[in-house]
PDB file of C-alpha atoms in Angstrom:
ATOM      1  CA  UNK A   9      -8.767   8.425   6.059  1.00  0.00           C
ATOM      2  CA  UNK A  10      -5.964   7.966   3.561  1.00  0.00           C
ATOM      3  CA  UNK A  11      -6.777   4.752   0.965  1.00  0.00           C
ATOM      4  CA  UNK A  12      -5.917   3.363  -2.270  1.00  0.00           C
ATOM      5  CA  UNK A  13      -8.442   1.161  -3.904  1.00  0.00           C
ATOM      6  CA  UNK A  14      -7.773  -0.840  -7.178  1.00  0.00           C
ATOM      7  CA  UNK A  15      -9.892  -3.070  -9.376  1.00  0.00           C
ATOM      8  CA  UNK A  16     -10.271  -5.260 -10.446  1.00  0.00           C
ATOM      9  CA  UNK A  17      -9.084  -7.577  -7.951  1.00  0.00           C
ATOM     10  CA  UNK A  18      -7.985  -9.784 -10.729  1.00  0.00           C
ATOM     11  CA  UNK A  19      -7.742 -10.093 -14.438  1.00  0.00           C
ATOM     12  CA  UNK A  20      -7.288 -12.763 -16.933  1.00  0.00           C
ATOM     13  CA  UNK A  21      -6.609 -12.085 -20.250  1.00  0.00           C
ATOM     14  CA  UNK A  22      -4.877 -13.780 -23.860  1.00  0.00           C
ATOM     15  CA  UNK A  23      -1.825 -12.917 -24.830  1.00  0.00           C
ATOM     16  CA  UNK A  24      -1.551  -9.928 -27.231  1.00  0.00           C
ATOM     17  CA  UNK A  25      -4.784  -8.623 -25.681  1.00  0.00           C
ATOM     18  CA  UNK A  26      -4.727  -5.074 -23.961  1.00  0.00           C
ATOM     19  CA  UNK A  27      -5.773  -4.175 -20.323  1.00  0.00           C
ATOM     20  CA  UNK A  28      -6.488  -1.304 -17.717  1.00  0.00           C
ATOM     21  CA  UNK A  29      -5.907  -1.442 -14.548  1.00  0.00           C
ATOM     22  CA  UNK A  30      -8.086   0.977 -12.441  1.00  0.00           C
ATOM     23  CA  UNK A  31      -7.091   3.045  -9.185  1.00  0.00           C
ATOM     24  CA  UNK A  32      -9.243   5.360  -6.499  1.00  0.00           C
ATOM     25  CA  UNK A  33      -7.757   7.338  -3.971  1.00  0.00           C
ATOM     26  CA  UNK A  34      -7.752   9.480  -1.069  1.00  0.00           C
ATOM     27  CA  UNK A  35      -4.710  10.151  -0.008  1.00  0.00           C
ATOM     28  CA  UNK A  36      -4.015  14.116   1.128  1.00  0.00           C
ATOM     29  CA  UNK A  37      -2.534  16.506   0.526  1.00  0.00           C
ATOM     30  CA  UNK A  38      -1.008  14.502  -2.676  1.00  0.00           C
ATOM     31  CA  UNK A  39       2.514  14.478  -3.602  1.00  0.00           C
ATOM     32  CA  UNK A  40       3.006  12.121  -6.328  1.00  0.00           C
ATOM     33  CA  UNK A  41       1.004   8.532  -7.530  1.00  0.00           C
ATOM     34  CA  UNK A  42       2.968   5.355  -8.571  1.00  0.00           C
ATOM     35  CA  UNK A  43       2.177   1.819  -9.809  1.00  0.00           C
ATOM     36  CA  UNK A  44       4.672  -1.120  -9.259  1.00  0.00           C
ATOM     37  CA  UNK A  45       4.494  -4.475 -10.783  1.00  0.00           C
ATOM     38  CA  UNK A  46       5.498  -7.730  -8.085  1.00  0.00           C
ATOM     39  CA  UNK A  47       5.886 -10.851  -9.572  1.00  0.00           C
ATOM     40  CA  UNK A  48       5.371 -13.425  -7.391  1.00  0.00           C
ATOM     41  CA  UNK A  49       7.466 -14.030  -4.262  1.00  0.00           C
ATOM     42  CA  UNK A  50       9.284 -11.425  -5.541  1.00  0.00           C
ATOM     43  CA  UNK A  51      10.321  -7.339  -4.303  1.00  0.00           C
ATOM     44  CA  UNK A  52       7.824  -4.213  -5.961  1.00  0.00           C
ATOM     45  CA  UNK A  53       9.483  -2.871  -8.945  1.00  0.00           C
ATOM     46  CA  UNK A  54       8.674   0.884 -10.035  1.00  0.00           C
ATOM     47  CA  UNK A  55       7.040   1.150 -13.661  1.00  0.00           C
ATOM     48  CA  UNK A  56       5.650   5.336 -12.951  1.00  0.00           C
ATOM     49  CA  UNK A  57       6.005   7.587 -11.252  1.00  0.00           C
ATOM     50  CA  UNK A  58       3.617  11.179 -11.745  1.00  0.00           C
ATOM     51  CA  UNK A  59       3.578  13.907  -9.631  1.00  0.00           C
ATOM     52  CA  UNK A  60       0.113  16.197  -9.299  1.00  0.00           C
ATOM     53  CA  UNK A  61       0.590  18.355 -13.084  1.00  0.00           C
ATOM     54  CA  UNK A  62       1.581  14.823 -14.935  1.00  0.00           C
ATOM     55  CA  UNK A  63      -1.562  13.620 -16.833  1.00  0.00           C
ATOM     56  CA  UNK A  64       0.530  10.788 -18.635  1.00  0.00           C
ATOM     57  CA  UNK A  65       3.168   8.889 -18.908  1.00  0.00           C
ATOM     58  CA  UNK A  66       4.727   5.975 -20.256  1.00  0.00           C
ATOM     59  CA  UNK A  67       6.980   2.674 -19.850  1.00  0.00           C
ATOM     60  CA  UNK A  68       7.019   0.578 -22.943  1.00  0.00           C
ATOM     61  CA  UNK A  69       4.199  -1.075 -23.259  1.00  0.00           C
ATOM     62  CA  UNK A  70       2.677   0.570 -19.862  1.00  0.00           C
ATOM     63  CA  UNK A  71       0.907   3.940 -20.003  1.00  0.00           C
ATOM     64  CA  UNK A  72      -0.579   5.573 -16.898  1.00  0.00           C
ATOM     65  CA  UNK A  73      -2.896   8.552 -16.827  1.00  0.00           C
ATOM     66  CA  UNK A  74      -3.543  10.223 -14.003  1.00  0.00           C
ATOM     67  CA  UNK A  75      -6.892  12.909 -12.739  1.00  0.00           C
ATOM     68  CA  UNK A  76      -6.243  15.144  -9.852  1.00  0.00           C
ATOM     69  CA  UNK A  77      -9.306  15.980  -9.725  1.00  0.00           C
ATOM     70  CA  UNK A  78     -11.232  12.656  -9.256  1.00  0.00           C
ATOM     71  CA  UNK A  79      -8.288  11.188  -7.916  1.00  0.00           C
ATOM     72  CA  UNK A  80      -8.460   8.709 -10.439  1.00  0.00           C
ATOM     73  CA  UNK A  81      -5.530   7.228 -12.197  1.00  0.00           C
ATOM     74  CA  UNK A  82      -5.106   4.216 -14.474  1.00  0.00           C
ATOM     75  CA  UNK A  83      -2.527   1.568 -16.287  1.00  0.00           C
ATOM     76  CA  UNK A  84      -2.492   0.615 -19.468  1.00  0.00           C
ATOM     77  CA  UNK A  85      -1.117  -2.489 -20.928  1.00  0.00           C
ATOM     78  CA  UNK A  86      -0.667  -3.000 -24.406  1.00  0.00           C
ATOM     79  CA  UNK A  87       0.022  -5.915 -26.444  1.00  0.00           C
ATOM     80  CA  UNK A  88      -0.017  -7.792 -23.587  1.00  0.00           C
ATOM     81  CA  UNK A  89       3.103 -11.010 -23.278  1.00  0.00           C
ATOM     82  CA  UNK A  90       2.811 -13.874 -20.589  1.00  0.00           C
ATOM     83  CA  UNK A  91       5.909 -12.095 -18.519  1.00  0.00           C
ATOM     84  CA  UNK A  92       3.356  -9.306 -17.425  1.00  0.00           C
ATOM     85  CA  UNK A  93       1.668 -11.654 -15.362  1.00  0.00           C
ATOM     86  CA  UNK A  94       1.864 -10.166 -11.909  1.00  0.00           C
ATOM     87  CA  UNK A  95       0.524  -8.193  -9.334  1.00  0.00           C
ATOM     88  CA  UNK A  96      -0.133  -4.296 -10.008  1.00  0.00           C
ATOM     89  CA  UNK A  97       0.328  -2.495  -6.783  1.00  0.00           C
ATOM     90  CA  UNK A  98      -0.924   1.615  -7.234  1.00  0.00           C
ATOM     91  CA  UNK A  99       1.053   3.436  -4.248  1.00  0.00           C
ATOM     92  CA  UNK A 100       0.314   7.059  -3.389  1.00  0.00           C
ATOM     93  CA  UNK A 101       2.656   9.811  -1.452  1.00  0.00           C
ATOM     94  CA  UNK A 102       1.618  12.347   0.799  1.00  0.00           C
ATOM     95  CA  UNK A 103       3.206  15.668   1.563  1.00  0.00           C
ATOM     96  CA  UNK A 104       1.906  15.820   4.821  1.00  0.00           C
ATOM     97  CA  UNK A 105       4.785  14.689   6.356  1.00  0.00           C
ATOM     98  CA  UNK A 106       9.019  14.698   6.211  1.00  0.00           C
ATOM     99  CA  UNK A 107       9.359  11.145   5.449  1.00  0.00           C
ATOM    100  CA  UNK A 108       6.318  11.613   2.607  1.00  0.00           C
ATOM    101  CA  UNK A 109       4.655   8.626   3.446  1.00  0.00           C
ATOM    102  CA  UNK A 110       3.485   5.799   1.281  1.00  0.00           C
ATOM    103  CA  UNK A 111      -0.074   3.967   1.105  1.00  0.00           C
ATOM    104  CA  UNK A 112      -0.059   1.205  -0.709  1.00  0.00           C
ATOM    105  CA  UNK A 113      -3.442  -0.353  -2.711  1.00  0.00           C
ATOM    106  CA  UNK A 114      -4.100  -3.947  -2.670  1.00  0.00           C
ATOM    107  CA  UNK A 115      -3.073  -4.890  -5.831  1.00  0.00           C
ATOM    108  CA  UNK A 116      -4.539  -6.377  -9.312  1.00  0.00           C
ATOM    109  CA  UNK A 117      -3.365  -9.800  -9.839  1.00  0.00           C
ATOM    110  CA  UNK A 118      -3.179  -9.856 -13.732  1.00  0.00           C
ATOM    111  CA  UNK A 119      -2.841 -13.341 -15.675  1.00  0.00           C
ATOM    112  CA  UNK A 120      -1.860 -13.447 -19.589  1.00  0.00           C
ATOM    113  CA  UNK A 121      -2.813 -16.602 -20.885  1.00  0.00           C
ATOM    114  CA  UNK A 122      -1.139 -17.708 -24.038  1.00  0.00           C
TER     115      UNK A 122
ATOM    116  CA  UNK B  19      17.750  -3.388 -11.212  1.00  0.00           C
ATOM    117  CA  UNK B  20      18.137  -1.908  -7.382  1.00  0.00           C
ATOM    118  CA  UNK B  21      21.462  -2.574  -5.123  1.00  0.00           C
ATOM    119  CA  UNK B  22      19.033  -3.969  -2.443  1.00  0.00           C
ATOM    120  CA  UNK B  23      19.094  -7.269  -0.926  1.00  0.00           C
ATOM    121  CA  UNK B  24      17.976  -9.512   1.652  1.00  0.00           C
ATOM    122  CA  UNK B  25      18.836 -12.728   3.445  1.00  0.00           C
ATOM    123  CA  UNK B  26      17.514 -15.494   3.803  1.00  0.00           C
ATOM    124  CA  UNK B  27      14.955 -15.151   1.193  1.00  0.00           C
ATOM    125  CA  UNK B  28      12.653 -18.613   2.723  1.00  0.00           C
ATOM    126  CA  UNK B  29      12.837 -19.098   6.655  1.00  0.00           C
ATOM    127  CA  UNK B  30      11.030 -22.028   8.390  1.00  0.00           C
ATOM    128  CA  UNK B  31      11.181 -21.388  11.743  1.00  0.00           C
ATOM    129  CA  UNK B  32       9.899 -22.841  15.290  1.00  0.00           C
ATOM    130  CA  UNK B  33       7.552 -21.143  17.599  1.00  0.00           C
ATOM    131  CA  UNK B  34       9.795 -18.955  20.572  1.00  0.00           C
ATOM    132  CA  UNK B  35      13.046 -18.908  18.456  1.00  0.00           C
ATOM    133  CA  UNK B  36      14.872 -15.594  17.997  1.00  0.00           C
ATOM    134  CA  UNK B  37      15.536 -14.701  14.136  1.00  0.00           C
ATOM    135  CA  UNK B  38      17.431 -11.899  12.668  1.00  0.00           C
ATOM    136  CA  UNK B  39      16.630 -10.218   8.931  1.00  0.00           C
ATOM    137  CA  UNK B  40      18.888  -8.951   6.834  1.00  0.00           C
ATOM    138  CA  UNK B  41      18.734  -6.108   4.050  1.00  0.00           C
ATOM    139  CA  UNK B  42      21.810  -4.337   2.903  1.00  0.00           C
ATOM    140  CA  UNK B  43      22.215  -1.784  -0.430  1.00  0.00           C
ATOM    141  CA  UNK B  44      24.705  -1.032  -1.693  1.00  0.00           C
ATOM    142  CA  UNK B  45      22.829   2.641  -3.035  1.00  0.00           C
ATOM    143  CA  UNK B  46      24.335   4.921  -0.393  1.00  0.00           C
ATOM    144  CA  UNK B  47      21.050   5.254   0.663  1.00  0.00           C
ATOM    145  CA  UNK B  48      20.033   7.165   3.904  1.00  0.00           C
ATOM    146  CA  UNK B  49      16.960   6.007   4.111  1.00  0.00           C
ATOM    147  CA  UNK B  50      15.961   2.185   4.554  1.00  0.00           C
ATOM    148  CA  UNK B  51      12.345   0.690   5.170  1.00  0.00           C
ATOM    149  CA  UNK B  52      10.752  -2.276   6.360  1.00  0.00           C
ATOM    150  CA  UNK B  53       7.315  -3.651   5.280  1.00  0.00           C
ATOM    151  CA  UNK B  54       4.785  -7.015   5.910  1.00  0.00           C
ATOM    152  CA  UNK B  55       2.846  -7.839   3.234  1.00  0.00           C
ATOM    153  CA  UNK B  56       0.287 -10.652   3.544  1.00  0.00           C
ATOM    154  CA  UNK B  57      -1.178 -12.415   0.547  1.00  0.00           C
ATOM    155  CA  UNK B  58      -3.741 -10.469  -0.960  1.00  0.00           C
ATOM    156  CA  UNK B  59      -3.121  -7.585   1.213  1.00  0.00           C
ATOM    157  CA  UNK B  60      -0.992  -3.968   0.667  1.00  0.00           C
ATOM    158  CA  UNK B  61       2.175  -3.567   2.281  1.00  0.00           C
ATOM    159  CA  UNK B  62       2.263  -2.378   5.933  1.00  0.00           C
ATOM    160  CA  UNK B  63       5.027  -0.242   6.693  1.00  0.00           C
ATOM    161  CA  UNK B  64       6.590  -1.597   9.915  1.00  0.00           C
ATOM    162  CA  UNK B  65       9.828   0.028  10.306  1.00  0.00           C
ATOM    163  CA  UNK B  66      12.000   3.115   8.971  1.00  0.00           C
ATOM    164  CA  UNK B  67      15.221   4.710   9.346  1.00  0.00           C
ATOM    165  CA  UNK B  68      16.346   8.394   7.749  1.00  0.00           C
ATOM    166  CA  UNK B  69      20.097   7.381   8.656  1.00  0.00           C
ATOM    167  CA  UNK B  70      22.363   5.584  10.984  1.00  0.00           C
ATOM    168  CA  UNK B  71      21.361   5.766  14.715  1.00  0.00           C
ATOM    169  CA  UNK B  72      17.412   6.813  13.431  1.00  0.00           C
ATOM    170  CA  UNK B  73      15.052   4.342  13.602  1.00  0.00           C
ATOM    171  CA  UNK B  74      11.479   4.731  14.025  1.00  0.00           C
ATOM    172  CA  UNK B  75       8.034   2.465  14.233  1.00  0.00           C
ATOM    173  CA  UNK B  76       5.690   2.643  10.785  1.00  0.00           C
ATOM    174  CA  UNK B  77       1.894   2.414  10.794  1.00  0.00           C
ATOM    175  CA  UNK B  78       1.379  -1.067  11.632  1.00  0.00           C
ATOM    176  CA  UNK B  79       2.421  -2.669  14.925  1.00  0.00           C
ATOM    177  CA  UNK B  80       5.013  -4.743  15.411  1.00  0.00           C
ATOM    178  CA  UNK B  81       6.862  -6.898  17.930  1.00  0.00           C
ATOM    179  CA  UNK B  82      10.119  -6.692  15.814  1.00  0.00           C
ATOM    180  CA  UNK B  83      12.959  -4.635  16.150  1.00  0.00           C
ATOM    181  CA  UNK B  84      15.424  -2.735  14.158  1.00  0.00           C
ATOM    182  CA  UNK B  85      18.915  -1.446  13.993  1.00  0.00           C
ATOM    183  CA  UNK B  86      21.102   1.649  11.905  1.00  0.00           C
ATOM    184  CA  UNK B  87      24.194   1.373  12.695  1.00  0.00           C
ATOM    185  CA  UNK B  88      25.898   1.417   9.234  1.00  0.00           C
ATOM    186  CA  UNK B  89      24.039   3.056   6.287  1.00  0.00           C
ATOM    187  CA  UNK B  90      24.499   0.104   4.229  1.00  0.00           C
ATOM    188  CA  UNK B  91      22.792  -2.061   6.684  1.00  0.00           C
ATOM    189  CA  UNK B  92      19.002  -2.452   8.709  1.00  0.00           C
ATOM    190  CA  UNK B  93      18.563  -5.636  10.272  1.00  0.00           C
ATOM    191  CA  UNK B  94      15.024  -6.718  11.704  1.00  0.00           C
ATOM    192  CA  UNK B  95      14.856  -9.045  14.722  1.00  0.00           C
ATOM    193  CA  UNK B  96      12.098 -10.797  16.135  1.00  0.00           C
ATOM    194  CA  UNK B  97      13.109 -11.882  19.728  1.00  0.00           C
ATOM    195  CA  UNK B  98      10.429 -14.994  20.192  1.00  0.00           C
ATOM    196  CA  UNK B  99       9.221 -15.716  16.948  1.00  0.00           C
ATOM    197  CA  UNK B 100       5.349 -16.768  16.637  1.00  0.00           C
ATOM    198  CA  UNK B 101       2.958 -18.391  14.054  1.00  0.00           C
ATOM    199  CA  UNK B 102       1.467 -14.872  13.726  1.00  0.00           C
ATOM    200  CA  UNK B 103       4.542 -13.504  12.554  1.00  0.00           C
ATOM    201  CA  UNK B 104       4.230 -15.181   8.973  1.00  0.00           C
ATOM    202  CA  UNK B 105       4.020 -13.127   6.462  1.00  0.00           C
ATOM    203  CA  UNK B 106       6.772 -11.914   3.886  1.00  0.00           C
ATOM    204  CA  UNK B 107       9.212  -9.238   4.932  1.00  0.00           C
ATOM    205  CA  UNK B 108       9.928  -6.830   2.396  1.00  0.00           C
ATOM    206  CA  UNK B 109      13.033  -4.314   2.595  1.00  0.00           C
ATOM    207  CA  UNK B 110      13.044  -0.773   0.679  1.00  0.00           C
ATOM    208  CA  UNK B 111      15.394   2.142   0.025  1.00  0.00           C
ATOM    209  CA  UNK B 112      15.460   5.227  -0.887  1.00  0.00           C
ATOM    210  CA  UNK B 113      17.480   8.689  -1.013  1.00  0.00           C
ATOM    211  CA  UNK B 114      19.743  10.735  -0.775  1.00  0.00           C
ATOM    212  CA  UNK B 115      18.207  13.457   0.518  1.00  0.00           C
ATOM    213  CA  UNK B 116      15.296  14.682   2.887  1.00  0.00           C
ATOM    214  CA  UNK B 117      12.206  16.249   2.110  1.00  0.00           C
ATOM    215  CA  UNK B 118       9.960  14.805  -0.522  1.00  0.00           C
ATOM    216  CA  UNK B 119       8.850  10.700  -1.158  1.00  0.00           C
ATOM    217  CA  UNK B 120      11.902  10.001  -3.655  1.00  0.00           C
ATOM    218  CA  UNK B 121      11.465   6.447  -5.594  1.00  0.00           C
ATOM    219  CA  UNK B 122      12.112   3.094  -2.817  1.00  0.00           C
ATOM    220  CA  UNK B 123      13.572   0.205  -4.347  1.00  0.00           C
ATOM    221  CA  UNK B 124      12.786  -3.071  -2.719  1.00  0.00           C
ATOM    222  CA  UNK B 125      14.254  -6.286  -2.278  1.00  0.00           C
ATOM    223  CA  UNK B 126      13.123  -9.397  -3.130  1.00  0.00           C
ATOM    224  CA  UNK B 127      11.555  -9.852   0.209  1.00  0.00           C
ATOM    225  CA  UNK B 128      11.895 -13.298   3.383  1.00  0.00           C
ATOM    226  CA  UNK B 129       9.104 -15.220   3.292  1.00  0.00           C
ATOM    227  CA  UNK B 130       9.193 -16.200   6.776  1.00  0.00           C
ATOM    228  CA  UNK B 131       6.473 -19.162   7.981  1.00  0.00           C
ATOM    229  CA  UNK B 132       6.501 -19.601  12.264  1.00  0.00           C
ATOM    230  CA  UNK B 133       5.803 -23.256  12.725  1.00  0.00           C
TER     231      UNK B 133
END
């Protein structure tokens, strides 16, 4: 069965601080790996996207790695401000199918404290 | 940020009334998506479209309906809405072409609440 799990479920951390975000998957045969950030009550918005040879890559202050082989992938924040409070969503895409579908973890609610 | 929008962005609504979506972009999109997300929860592909006159039913089950009729456009409709419809509606597209996942871009999403 195709999944995407993330942890934590939630973070809290001081402003300035760093943080990494952690995802697990199964999804197969891959196509490419992305993490969003949703503020709340709002629409996903794309940070990265990396496609099976991309080990890295970054967005600012967000850096996401990515294993193949474990199917492991993670995001980095650095220097953390109170605006990247949000929710983390790590979405994988199959090629298994014309419309390369999309599964979707649950999320890591993050909270910067000042 | 995306060309995607939706209307209204809050609906309170009473049990058995009919309600309509709405999610336009302005992208030139061909495809168009619709998702439920609960809180907590991933999103649950509902709906999808690869162009005008296409429309097809996503992973989870719904009792809503959509329409393609103009590229621009993919209204959802729930005929007799119910408590267990509330949840927040989020709209996605993506394109131009077939073939592989290309990036979606969503809207900011109707949080609907069935009274």
């Amino acid at each position: 069965k195709n999944q995407v799990e993330q942890s934590p479920q939630s973070l809290i951390i001081l402003e300035g601080k760093n943080c990494t975000l952690q995802c697990n998957y199964t999804v197969s045969p891959f196509s490419n790996l992305r993490w969003y950030k949703q503020d709340t009550g709002r629409g996903p918005v794309s940070l990265t996207i990396m496609t099976f040879s991309e080990n890295t890559k970054s967005n600012g202050r967000y850096t996401a790695t990515l294993d193949a082989d474990t199917k492991q992938s993670s995001l980095h924040i650095t220097a953390s401000q109170l605006s990247d409070s949000a929710s983390y969503i790590c979405v994988v895409s199959d090629r298994g199918s014309t419309l390369g579908r999309l599964y979707f973890g649950r999320g890591t609610q993050l909270t910067v404290w000042p | 940020e995306a060309d995607i929008y939706q209307t209204p962005r809050y609906l309170v609504i009473g049990t058995g009334k009919k309600i309509t979506l709405e999610c336009s972009q302005t992208m030139g999109h061909d495809k168009m998506y619709w998702y439920q997300q609960d809180p907590g929860m991933e999103l649950h592909l509902i709906h999808y479209s690869y162009g005008v006159n296409s429309t097809e039913k996503g992973d989870l089950s719904s009792e809503s309906t959509v329409s393609r009729i103009r590229t621009e456009h993919f209204p959802l409709t729930l005929e007799s809405a119910r408590p267990s419809h509330t949840s927040q509606y989020l709209c996605a597209s993506s394109g131009p072409s077939r073939g592989r996942s290309l990036e979606q871009y969503f809207g900011p999403g109707t949080r609907l609440t069935v009274t």
